[in-house]
C-alpha positions as protocol buffer text, in pm:
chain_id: "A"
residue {
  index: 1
  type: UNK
  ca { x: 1463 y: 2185 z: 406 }
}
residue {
  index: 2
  type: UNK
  ca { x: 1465 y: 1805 z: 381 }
}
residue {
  index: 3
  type: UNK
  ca { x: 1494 y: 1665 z: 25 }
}
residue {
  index: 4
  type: UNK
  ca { x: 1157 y: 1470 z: -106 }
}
residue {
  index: 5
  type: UNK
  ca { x: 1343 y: 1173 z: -233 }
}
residue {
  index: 6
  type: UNK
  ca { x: 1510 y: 1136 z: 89 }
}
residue {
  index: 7
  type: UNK
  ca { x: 1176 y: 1187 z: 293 }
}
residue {
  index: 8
  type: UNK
  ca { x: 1011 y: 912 z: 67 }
}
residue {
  index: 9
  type: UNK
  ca { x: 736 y: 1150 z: 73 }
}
residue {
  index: 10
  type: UNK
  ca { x: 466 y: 1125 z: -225 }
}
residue {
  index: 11
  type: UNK
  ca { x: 379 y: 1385 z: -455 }
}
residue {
  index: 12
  type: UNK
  ca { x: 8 y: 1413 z: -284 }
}
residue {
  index: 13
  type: UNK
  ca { x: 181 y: 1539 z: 61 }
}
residue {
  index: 14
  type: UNK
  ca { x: 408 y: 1784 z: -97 }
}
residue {
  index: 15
  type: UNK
  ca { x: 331 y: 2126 z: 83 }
}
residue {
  index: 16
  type: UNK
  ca { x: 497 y: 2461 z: -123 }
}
residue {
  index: 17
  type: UNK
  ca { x: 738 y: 2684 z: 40 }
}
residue {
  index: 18
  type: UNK
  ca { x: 480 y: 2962 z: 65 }
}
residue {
  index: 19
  type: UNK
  ca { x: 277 y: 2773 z: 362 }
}
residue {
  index: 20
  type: UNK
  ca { x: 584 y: 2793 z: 586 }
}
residue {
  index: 21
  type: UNK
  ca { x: 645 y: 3170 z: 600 }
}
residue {
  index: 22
  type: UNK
  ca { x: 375 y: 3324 z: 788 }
}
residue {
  index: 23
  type: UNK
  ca { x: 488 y: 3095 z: 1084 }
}
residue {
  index: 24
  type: UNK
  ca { x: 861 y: 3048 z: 1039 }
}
residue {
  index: 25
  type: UNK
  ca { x: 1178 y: 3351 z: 988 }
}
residue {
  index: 26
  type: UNK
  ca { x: 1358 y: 3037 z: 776 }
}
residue {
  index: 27
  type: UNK
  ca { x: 1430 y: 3149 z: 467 }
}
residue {
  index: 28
  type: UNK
  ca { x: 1320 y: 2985 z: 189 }
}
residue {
  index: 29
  type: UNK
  ca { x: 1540 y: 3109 z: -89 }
}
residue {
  index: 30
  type: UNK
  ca { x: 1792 y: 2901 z: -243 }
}
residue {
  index: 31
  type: UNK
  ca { x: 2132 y: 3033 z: -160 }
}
residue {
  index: 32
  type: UNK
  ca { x: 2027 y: 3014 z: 203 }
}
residue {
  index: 33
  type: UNK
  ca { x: 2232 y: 2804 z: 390 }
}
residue {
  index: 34
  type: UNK
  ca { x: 1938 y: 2622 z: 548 }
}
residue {
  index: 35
  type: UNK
  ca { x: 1812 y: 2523 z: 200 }
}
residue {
  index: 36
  type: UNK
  ca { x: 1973 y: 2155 z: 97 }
}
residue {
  index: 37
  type: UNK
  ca { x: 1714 y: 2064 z: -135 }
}
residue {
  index: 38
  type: UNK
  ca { x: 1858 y: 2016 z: -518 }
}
residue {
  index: 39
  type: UNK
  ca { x: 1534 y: 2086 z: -699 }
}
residue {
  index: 40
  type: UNK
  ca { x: 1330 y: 2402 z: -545 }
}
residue {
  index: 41
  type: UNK
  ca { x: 1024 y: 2223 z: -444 }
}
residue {
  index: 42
  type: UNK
  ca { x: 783 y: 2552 z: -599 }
}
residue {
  index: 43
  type: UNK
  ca { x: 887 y: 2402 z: -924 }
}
residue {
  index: 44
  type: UNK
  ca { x: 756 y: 2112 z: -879 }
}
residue {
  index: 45
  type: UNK
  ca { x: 418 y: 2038 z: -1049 }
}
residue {
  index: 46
  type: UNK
  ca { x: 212 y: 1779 z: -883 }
}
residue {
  index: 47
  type: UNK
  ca { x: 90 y: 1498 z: -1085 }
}
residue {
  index: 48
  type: UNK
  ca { x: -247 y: 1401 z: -1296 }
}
residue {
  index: 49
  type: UNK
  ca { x: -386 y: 1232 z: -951 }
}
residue {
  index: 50
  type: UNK
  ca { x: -277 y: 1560 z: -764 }
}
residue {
  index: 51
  type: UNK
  ca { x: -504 y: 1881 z: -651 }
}
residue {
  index: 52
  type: UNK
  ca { x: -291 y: 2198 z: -666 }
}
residue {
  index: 53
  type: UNK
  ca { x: -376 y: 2448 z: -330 }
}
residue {
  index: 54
  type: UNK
  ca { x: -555 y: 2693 z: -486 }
}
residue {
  index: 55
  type: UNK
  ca { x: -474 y: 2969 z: -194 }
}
residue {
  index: 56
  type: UNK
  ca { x: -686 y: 3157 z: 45 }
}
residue {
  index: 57
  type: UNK
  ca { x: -807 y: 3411 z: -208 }
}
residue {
  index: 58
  type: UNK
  ca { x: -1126 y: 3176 z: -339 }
}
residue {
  index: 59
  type: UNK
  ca { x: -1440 y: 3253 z: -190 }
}
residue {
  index: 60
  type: UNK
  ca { x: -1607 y: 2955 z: 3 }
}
residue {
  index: 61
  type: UNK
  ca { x: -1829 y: 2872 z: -318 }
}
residue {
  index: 62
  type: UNK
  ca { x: -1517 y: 2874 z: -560 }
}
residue {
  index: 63
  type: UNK
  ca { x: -1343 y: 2663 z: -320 }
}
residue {
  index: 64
  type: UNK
  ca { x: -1583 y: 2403 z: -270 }
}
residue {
  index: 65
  type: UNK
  ca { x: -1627 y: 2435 z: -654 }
}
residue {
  index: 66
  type: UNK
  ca { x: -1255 y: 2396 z: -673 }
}
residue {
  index: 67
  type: UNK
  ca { x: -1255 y: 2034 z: -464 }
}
residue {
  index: 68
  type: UNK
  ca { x: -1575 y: 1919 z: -639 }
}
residue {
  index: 69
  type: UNK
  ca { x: -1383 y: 1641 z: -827 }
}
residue {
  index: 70
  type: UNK
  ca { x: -1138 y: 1506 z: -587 }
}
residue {
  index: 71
  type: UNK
  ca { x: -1142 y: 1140 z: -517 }
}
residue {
  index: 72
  type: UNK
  ca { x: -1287 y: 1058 z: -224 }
}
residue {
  index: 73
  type: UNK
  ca { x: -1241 y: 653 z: -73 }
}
residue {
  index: 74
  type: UNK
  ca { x: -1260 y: 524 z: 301 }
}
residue {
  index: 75
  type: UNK
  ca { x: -1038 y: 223 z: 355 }
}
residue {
  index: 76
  type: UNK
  ca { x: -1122 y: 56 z: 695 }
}
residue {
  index: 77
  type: UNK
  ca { x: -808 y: -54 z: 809 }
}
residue {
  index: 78
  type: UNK
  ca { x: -642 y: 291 z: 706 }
}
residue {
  index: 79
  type: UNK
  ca { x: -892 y: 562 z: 789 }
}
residue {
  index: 80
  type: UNK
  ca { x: -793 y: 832 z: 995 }
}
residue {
  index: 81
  type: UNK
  ca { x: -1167 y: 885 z: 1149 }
}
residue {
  index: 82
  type: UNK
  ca { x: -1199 y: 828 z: 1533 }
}
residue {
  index: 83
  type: UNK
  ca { x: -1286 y: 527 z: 1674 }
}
residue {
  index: 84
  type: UNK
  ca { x: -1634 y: 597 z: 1742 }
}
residue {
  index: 85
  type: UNK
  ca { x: -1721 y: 770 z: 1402 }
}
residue {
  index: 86
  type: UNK
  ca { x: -1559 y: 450 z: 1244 }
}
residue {
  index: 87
  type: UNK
  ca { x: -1835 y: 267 z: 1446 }
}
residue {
  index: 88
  type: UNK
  ca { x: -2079 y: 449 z: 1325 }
}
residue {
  index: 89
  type: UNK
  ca { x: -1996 y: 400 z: 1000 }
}
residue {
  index: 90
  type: UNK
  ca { x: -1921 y: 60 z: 993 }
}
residue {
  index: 91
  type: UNK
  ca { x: -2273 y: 59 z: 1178 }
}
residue {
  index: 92
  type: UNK
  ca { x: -2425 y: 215 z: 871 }
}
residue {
  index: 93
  type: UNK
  ca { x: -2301 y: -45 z: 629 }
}
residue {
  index: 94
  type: UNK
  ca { x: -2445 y: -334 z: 828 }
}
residue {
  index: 95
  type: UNK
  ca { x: -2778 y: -164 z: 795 }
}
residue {
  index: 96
  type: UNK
  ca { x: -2795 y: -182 z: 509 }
}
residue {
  index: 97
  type: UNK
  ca { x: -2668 y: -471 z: 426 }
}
residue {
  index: 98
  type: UNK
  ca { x: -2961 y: -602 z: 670 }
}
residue {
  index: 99
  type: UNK
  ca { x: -3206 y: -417 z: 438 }
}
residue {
  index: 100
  type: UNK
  ca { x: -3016 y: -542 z: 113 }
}
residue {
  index: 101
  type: UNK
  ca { x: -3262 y: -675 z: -170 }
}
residue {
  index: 102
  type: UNK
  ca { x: -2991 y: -869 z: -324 }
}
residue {
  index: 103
  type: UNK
  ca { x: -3086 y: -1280 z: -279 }
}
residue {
  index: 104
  type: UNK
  ca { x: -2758 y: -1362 z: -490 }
}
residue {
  index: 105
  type: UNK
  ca { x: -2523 y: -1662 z: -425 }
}
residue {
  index: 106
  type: UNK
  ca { x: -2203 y: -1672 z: -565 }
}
residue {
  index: 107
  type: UNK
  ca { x: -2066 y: -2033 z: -544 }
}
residue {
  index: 108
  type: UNK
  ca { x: -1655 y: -1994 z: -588 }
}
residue {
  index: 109
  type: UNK
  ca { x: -1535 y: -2349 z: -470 }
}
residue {
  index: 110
  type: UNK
  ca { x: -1403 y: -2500 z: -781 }
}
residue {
  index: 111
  type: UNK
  ca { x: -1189 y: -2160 z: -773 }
}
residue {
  index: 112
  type: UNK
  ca { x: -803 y: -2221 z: -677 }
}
residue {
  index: 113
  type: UNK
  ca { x: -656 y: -1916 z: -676 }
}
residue {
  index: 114
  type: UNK
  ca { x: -628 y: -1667 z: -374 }
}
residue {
  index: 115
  type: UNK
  ca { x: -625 y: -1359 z: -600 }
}
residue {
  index: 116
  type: UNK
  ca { x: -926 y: -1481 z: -813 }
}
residue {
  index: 117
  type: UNK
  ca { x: -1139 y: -1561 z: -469 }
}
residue {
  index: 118
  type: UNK
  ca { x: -1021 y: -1243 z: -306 }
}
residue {
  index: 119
  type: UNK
  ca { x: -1072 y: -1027 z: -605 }
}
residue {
  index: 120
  type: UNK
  ca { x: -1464 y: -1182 z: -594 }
}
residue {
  index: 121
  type: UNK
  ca { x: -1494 y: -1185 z: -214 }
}
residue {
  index: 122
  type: UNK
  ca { x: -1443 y: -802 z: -272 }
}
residue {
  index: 123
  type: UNK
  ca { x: -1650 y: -761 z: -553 }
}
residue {
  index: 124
  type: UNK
  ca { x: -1974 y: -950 z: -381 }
}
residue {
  index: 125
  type: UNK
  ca { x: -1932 y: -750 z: -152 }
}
residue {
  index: 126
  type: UNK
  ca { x: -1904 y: -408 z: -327 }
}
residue {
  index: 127
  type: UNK
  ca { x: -2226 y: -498 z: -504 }
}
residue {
  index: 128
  type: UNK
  ca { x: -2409 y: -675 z: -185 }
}
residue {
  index: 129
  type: UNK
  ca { x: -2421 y: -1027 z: -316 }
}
residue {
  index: 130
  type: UNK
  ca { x: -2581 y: -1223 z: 5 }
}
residue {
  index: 131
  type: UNK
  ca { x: -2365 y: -1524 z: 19 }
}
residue {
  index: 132
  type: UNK
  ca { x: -1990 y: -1620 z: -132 }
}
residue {
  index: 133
  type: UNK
  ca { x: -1956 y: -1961 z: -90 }
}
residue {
  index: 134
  type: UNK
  ca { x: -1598 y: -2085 z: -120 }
}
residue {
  index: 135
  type: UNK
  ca { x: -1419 y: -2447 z: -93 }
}
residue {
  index: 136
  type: UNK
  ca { x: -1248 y: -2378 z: 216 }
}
residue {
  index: 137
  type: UNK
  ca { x: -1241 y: -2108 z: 473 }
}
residue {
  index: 138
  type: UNK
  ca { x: -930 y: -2138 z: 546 }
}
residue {
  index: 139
  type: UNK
  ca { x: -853 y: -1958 z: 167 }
}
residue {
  index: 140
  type: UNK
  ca { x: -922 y: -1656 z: 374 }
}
residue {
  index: 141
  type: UNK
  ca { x: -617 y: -1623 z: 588 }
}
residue {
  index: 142
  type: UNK
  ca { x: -430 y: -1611 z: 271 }
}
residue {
  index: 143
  type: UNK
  ca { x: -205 y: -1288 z: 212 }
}
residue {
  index: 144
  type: UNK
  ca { x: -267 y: -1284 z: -141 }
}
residue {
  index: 145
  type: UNK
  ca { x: -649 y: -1332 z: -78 }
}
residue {
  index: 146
  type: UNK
  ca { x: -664 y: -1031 z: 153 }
}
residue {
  index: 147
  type: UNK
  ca { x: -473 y: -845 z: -59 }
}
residue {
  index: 148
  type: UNK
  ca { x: -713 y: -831 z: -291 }
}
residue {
  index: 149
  type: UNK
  ca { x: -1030 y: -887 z: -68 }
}
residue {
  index: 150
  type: UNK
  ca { x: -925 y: -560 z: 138 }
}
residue {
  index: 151
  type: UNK
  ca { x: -1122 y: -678 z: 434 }
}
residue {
  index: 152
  type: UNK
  ca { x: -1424 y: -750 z: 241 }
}
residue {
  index: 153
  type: UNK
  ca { x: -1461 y: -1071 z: 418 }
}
residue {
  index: 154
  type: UNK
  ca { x: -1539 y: -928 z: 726 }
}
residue {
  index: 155
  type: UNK
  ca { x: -1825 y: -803 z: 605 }
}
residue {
  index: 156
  type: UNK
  ca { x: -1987 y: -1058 z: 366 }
}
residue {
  index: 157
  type: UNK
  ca { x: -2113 y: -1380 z: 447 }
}
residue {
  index: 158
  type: UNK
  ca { x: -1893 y: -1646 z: 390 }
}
residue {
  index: 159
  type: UNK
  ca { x: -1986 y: -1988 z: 357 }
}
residue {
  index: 160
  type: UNK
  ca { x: -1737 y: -2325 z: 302 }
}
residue {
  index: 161
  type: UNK
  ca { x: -1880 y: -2569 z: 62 }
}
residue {
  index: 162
  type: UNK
  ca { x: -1592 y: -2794 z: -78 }
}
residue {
  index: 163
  type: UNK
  ca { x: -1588 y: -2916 z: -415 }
}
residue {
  index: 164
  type: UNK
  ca { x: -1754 y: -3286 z: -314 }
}
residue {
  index: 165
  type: UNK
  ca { x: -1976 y: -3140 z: -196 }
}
residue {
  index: 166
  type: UNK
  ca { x: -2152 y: -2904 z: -413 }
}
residue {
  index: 167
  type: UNK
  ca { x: -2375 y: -3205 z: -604 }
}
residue {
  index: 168
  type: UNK
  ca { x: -2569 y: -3180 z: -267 }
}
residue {
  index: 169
  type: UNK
  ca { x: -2558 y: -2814 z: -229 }
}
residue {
  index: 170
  type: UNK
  ca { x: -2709 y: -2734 z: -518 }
}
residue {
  index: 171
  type: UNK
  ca { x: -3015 y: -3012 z: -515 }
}
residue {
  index: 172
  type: UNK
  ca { x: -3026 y: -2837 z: -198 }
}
residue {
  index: 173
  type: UNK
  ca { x: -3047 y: -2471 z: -335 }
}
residue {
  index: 174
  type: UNK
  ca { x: -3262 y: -2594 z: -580 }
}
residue {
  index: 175
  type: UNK
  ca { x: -3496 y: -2737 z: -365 }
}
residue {
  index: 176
  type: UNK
  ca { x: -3539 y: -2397 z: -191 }
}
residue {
  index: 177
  type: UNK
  ca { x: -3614 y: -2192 z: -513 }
}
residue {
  index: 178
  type: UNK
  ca { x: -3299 y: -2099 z: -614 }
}
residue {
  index: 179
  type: UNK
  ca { x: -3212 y: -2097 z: -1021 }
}
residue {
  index: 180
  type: UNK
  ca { x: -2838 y: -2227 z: -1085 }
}
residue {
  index: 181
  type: UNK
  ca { x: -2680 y: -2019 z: -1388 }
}
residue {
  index: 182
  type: UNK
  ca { x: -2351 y: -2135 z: -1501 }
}
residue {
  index: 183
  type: UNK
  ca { x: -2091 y: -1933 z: -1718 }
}
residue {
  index: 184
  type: UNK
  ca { x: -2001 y: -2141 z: -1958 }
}
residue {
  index: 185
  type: UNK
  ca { x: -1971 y: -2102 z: -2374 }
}
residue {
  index: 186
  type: UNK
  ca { x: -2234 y: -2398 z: -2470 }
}
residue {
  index: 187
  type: UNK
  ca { x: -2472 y: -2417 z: -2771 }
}
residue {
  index: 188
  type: UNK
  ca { x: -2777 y: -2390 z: -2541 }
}
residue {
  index: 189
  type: UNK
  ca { x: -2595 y: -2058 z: -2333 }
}
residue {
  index: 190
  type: UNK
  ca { x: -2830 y: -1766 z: -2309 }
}
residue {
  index: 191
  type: UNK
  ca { x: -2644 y: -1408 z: -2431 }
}
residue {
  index: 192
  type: UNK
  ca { x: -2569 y: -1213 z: -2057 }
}
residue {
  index: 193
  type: UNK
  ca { x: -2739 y: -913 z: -2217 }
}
residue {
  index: 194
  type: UNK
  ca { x: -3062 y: -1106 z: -2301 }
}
residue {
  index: 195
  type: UNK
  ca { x: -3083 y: -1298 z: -1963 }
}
residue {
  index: 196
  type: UNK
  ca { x: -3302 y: -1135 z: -1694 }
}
residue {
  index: 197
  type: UNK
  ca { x: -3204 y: -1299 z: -1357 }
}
residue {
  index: 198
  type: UNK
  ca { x: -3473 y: -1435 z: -1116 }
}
residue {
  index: 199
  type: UNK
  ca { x: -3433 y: -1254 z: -792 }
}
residue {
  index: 200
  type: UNK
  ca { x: -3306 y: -1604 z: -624 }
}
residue {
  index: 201
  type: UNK
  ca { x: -3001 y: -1654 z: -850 }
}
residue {
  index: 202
  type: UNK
  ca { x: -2713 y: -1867 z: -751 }
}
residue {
  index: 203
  type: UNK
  ca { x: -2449 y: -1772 z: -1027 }
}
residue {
  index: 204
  type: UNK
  ca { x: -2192 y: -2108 z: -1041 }
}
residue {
  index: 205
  type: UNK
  ca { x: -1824 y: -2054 z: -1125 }
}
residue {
  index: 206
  type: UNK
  ca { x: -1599 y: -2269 z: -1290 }
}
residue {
  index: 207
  type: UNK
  ca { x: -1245 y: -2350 z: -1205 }
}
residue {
  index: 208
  type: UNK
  ca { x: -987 y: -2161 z: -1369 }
}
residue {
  index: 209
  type: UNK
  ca { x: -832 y: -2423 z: -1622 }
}
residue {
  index: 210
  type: UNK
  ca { x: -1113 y: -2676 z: -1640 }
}
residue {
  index: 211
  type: UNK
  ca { x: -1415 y: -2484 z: -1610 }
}
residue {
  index: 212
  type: UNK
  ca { x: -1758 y: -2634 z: -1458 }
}
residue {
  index: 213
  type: UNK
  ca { x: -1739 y: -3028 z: -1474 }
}
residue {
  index: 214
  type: UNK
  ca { x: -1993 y: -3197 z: -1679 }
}
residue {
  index: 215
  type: UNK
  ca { x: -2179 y: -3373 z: -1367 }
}
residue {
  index: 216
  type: UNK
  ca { x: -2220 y: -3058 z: -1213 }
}
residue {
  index: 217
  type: UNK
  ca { x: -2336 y: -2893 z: -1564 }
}
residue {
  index: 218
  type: UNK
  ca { x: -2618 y: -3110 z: -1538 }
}
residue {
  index: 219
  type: UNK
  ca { x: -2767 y: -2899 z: -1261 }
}
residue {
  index: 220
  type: UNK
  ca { x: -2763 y: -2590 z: -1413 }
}
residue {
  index: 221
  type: UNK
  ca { x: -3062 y: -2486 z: -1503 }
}
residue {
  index: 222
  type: UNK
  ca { x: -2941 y: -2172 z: -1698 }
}
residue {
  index: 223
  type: UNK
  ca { x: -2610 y: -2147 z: -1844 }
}
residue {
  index: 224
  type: UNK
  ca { x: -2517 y: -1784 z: -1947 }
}
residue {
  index: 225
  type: UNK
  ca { x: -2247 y: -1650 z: -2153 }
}
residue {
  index: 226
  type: UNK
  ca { x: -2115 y: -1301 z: -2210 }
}
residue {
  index: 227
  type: UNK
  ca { x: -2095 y: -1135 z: -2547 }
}
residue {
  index: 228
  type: UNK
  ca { x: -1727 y: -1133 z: -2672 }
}
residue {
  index: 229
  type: UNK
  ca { x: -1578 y: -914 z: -2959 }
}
residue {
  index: 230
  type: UNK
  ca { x: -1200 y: -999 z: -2985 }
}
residue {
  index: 231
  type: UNK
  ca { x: -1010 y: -1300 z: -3058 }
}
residue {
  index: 232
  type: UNK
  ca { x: -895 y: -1441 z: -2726 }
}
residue {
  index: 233
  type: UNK
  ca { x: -1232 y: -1611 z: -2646 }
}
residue {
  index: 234
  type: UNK
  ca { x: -1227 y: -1653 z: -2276 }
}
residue {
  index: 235
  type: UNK
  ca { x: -1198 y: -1395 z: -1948 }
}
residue {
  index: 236
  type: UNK
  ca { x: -1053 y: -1428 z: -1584 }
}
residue {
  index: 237
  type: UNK
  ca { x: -1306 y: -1624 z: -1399 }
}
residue {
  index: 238
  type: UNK
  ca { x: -1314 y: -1328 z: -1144 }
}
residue {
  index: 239
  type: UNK
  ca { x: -1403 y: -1048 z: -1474 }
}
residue {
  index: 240
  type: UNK
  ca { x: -1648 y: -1293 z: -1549 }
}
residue {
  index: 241
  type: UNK
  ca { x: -1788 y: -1346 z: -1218 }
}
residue {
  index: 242
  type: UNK
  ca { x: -1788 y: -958 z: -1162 }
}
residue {
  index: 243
  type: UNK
  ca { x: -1982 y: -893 z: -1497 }
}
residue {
  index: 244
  type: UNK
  ca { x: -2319 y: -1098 z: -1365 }
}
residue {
  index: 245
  type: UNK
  ca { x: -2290 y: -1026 z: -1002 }
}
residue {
  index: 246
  type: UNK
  ca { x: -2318 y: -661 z: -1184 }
}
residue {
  index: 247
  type: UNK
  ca { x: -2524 y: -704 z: -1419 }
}
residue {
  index: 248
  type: UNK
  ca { x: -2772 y: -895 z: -1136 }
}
residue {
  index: 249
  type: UNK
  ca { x: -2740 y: -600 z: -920 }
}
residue {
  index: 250
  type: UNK
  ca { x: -2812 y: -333 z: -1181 }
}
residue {
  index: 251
  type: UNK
  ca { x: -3147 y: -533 z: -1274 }
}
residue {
  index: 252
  type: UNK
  ca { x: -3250 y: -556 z: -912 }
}
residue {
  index: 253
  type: UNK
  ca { x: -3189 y: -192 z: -875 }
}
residue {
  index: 254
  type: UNK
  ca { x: -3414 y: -90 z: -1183 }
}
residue {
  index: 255
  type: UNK
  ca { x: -3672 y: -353 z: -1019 }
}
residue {
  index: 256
  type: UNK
  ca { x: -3664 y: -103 z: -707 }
}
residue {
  index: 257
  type: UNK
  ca { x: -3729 y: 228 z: -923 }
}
residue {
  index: 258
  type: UNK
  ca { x: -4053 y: 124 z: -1063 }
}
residue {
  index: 259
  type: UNK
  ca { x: -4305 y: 226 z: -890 }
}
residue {
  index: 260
  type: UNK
  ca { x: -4456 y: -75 z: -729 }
}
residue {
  index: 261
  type: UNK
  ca { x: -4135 y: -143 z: -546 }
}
């Protein structure tokens, strides 16, 4: 029996001695001279994150029962699913991404950090924000940034906009309908959980030491701020970020349960 340290093998995979002897005439028992292991691996209790085998006595109800609350995640790059059920559901997800209601722009290019733009390139995309838009695409190739994007970027649009550029952009965005929200503490900032965002919203980010610089906080048209108990009187740009492109989502959704949707 190979030891479980030496196997680097996590607590999920452990499998208890009792599998093996229906198939196998190895003895399991600890003065056996095929068993090396210092700590008898059936006294092992798996941890909090763990489902214990339950055995082959449950009936198919109580089993399913049983598995009811284990965690369940596909990541792409890791899944063992074929090929051609991957494509299928990879398929899936671009439908309905085509179909998405979402007419969100997140503008990130006064962002610096890899982990901040990665952390929102993932989070747009989680919530099916239509657009990041990001100061240089070459950000992307950054380890950090896919780190924390997990290949969200190949499946949200990505725009580059760089930082001299956004005075245009957003006349631009303007001009087609869109309302520019800032996040920014300001007298005139409307509470988050008062604000009820148009469906064309393009939510502006500020960098992550300066903020959003005054010419460009002359084109907001909303500025929003979210309601703060504690002392420390600021959050990560990408919490902050996260919060709207949320709370945007979760008011679009309730717009598609009524009725007249």
């Amino acid at each position: 029996m190979v030891h479980v340290s030496s196997a680097c093998i996590v607590e999920e995979e452990w499998i208890s001695l009792g599998k093996f002897e229906d198939f196998t005439d190895i003895p399991s028992k600890v003065g056996s001279q095929w068993y090396i292991s210092g700590t008898a691996l059936g006294e092992l209790n798996p941890g909090d994150r763990s489902q214990q085998d339950r055995g082959p006595t449950l009936s198919e109800a109580e089993s399913q029962s049983e598995w009811a609350d284990v965690q369940k995640k596909i990541i792409p790059w890791g899944h063992n699913t074929p090929e051609s059920d991957l494509e299928l559901v990879f398929q899936d997800r671009a439908a309905k991404l085509g179909k998405s209601i979402s007419r969100l722009i997140v503008v990130a290019s006064l962002i610096d950090k890899p982990t901040n733009l990665g952390g929102l390139c993932r989070t747009c995309e989680v919530f099916g924000a239509a657009v990041l838009v990001v100061g240089s695409l070459q950000r992307v190739s950054d380890r950090q940034f896919q780190h924390l994007s997990v290949s969200a970027e190949q499946w949200l649009p990505l725009v580059e906009v760089r930082p001299a550029q956004l005075m245009d952009y957003l006349q631009q965005k303007k001009a087609e309908g869109y309302t520019v929200i800032g996040v920014e503490q300001m007298a005139r900032s409307s509470d988050l959980a008062q604000y009820r965002f148009p469906d064309k919203s393009l939510l502006l980010l500020g960098n992550e030491r300066e903020g959003i610089p005054a010419n460009l906080i002359q084109q907001l048209d909303m500025c929003v701020e979210i309601p703060q108990q504690g002392v420390i009187r600021s959050l990560n740009v990408h919490v902050s970020g996260a919060l709207l492109i949320w709370e945007y989502t979760r008011q679009q959704l309730l717009k598609c349960a009524e009725p007249a949707c």
